mmCIF file of N, CA and C in Angstrom:
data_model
loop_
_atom_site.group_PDB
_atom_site.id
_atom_site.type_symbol
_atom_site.label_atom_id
_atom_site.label_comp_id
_atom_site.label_asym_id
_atom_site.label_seq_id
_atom_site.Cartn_x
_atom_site.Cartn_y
_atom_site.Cartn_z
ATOM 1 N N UNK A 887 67.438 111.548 93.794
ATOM 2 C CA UNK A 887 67.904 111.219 95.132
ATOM 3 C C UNK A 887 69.407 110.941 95.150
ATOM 4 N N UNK A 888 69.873 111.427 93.908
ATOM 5 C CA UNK A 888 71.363 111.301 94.378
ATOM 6 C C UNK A 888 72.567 111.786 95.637
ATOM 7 N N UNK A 889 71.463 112.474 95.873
ATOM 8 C CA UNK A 889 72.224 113.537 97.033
ATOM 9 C C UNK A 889 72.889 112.441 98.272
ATOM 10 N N UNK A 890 71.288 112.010 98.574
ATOM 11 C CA UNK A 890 71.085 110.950 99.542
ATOM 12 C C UNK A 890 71.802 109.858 99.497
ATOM 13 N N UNK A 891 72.107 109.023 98.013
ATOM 14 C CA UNK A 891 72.616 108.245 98.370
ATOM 15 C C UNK A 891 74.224 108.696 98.250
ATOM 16 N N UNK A 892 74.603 110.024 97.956
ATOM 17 C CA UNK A 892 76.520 110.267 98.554
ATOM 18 C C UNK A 892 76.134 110.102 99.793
ATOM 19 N N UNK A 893 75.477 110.627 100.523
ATOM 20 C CA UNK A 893 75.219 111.195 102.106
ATOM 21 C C UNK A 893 75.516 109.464 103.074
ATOM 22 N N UNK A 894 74.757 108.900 102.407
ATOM 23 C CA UNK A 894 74.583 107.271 102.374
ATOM 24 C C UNK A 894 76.478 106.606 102.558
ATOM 25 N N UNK A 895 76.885 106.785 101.085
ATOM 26 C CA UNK A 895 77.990 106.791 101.466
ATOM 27 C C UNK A 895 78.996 107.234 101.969
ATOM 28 N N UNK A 896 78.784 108.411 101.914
ATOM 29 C CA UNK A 896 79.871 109.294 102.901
ATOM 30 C C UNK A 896 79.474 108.842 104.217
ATOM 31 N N UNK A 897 78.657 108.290 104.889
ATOM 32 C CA UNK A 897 78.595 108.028 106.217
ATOM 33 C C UNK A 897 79.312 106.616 106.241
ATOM 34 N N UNK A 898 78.837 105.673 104.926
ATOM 35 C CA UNK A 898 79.373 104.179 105.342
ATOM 36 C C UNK A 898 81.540 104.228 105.467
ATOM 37 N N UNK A 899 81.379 105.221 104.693
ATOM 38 C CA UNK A 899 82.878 105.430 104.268
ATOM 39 C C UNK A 899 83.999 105.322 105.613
ATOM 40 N N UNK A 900 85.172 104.869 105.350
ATOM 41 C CA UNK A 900 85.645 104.665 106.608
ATOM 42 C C UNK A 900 86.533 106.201 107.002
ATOM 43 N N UNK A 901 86.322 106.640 108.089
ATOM 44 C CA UNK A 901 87.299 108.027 108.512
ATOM 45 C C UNK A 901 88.132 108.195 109.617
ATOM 46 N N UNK A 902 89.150 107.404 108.486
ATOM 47 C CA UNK A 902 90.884 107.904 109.278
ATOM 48 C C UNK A 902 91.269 108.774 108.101
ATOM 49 N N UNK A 903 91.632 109.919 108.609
ATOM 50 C CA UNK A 903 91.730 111.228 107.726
ATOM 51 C C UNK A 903 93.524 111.211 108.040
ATOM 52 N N UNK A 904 94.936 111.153 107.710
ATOM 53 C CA UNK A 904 95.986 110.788 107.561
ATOM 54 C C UNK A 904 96.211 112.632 107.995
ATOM 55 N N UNK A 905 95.838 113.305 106.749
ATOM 56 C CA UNK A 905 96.622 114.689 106.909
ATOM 57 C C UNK A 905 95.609 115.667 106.933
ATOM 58 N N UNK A 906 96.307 116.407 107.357
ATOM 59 C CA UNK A 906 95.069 117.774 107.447
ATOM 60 C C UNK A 906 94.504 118.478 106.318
ATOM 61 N N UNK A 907 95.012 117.847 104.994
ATOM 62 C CA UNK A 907 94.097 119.101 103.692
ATOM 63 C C UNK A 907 93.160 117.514 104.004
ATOM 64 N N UNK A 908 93.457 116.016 104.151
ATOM 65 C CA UNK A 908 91.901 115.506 103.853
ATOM 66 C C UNK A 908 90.702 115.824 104.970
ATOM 67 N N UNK A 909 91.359 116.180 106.436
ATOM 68 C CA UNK A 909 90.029 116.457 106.874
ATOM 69 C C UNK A 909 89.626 117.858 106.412
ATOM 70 N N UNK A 910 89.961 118.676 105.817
ATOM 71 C CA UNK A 910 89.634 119.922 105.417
ATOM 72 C C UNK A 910 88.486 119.482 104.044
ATOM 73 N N UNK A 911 89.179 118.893 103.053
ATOM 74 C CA UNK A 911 88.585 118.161 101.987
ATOM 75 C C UNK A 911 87.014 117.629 103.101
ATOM 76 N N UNK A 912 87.335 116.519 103.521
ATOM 77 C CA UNK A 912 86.206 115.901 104.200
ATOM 78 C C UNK A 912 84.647 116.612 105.006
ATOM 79 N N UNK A 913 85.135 117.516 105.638
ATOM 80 C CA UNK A 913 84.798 118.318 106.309
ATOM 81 C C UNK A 913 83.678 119.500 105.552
ATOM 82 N N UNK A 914 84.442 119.559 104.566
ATOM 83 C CA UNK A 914 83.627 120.732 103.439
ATOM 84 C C UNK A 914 82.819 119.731 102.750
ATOM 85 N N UNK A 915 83.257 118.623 102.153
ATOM 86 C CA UNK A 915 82.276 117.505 101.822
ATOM 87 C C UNK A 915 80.876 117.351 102.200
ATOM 88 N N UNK A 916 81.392 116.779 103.555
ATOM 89 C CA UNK A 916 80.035 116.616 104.708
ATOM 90 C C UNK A 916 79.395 117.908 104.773
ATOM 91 N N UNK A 917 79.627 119.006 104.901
ATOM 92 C CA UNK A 917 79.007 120.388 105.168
ATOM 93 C C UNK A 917 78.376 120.555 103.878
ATOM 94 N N UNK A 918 78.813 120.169 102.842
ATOM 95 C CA UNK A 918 78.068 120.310 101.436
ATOM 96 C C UNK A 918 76.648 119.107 101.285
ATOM 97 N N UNK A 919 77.019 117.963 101.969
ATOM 98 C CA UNK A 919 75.978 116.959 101.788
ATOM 99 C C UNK A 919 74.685 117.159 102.800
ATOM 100 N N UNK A 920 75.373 118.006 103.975
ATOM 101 C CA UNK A 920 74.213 118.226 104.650
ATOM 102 C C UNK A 920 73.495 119.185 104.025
ATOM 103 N N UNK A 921 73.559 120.596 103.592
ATOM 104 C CA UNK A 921 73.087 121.397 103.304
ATOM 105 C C UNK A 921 72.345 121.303 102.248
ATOM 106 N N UNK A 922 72.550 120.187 101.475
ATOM 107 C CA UNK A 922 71.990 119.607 99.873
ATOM 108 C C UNK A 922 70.933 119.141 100.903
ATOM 109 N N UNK A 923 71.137 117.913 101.632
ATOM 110 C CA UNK A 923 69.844 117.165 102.478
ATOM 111 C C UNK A 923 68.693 118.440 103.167
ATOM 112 N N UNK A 924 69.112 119.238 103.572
ATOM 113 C CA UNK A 924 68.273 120.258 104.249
ATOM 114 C C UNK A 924 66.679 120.877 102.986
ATOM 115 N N UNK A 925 67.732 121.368 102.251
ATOM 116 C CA UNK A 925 67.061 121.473 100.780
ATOM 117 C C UNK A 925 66.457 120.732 100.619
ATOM 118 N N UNK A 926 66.511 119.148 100.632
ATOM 119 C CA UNK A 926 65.520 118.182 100.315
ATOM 120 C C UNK A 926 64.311 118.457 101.462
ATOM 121 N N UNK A 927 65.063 118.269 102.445
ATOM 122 C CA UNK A 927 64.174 118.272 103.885
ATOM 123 C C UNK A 927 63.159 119.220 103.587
ATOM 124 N N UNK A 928 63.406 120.524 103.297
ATOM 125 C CA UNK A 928 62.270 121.353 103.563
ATOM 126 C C UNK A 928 61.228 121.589 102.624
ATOM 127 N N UNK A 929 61.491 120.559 101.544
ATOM 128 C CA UNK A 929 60.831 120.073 100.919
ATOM 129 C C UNK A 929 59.401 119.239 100.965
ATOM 130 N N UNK A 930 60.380 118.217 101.373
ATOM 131 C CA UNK A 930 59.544 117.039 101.955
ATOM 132 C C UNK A 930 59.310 116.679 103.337
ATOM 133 N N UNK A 931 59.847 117.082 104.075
ATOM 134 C CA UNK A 931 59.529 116.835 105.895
ATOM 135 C C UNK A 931 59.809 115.528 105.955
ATOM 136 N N UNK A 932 60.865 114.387 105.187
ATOM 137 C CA UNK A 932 60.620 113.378 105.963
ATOM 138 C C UNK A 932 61.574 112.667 107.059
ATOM 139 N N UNK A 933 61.300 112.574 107.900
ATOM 140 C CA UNK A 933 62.174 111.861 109.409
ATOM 141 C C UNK A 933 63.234 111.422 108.849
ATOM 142 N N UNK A 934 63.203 110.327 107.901
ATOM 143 C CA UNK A 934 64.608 109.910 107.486
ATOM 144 C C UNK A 934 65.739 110.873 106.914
ATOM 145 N N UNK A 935 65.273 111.830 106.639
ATOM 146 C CA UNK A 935 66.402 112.509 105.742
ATOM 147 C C UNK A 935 66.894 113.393 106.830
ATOM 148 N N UNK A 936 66.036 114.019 108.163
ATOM 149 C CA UNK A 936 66.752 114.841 109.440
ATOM 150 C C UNK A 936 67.454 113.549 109.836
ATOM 151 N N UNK A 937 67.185 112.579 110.418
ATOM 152 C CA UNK A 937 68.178 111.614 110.649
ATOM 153 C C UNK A 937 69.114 111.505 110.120
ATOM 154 N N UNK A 938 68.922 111.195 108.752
ATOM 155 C CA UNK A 938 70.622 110.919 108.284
ATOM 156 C C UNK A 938 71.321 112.444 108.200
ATOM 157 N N UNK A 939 70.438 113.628 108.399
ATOM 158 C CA UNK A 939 71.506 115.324 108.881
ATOM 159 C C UNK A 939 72.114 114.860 110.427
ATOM 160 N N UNK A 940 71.247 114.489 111.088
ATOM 161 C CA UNK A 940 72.058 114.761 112.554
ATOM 162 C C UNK A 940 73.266 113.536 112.535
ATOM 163 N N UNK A 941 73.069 112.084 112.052
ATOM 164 C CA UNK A 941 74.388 111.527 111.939
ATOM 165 C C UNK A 941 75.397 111.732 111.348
ATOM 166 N N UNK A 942 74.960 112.711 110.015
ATOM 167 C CA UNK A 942 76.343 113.503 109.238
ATOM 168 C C UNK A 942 76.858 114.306 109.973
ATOM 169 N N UNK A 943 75.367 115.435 111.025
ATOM 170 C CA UNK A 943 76.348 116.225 111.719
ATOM 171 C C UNK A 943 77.515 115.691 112.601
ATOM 172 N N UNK A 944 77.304 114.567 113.978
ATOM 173 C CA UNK A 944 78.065 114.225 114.390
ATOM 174 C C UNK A 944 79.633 114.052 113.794
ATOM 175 N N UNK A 945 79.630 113.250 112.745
ATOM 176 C CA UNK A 945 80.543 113.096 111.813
ATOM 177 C C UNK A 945 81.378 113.861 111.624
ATOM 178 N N UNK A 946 80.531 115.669 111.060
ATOM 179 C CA UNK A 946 81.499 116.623 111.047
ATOM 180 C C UNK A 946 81.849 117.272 112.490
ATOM 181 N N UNK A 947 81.270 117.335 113.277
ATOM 182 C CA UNK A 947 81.692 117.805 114.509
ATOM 183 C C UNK A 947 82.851 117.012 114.875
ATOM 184 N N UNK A 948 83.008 115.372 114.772
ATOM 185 C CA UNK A 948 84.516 115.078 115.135
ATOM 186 C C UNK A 948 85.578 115.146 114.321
ATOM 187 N N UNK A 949 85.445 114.950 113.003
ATOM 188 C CA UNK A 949 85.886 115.966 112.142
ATOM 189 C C UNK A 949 86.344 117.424 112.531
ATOM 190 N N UNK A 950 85.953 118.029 112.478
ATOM 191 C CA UNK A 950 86.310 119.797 113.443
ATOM 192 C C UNK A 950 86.647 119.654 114.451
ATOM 193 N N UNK A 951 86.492 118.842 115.605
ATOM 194 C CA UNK A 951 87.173 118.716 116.635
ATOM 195 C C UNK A 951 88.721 118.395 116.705
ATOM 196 N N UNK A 952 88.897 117.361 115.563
ATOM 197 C CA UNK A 952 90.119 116.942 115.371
ATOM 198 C C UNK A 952 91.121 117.959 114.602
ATOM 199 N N UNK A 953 90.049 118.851 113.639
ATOM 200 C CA UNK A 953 91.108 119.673 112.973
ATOM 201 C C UNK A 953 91.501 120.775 114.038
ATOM 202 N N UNK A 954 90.381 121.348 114.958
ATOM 203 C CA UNK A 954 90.892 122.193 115.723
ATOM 204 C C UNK A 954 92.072 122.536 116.811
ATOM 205 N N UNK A 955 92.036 120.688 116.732
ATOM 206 C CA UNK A 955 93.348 120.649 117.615
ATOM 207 C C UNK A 955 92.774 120.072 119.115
ATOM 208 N N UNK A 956 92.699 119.213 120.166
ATOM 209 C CA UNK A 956 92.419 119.195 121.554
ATOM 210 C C UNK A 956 93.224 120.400 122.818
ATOM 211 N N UNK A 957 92.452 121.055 123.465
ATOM 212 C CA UNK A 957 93.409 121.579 124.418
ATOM 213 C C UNK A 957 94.205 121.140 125.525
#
């Protein structure tokens, strides 16, 4: 279950991202921890582990929002 508990911390972790290679860094991070969790998921089906995907997703979505720039 190591996966889970980065996922764990990468969520507790605090995100003010300073420059743009760390949200790039960050961003690929999170996209790597979800996709590890999915793998688990379809494994095991259990509620907690889609939960902690959709709060990572959020995460990276403002993440990408911010790298994309606001219009």
């Amino acid at each position: 279950m190591e996966i889970i508990d980065k996922a764990l911390e990468f969520e507790q972790r605090r995100h003010t991202f300073k420059t743009t290679s760390e949200r790039i860094e960050s961003s690929r991070e999170v996209k790597s921890l979800i996709l590890g969790l999915n793998d688990i998921y379809k494994e095991k089906k259990d509620p907690e582990i889609m939960d902690l995907m959709k709060r990572l997703t959020v995460i990276k979505q403002k993440i990408e929002k911010r790298l994309k720039g606001r219009p």
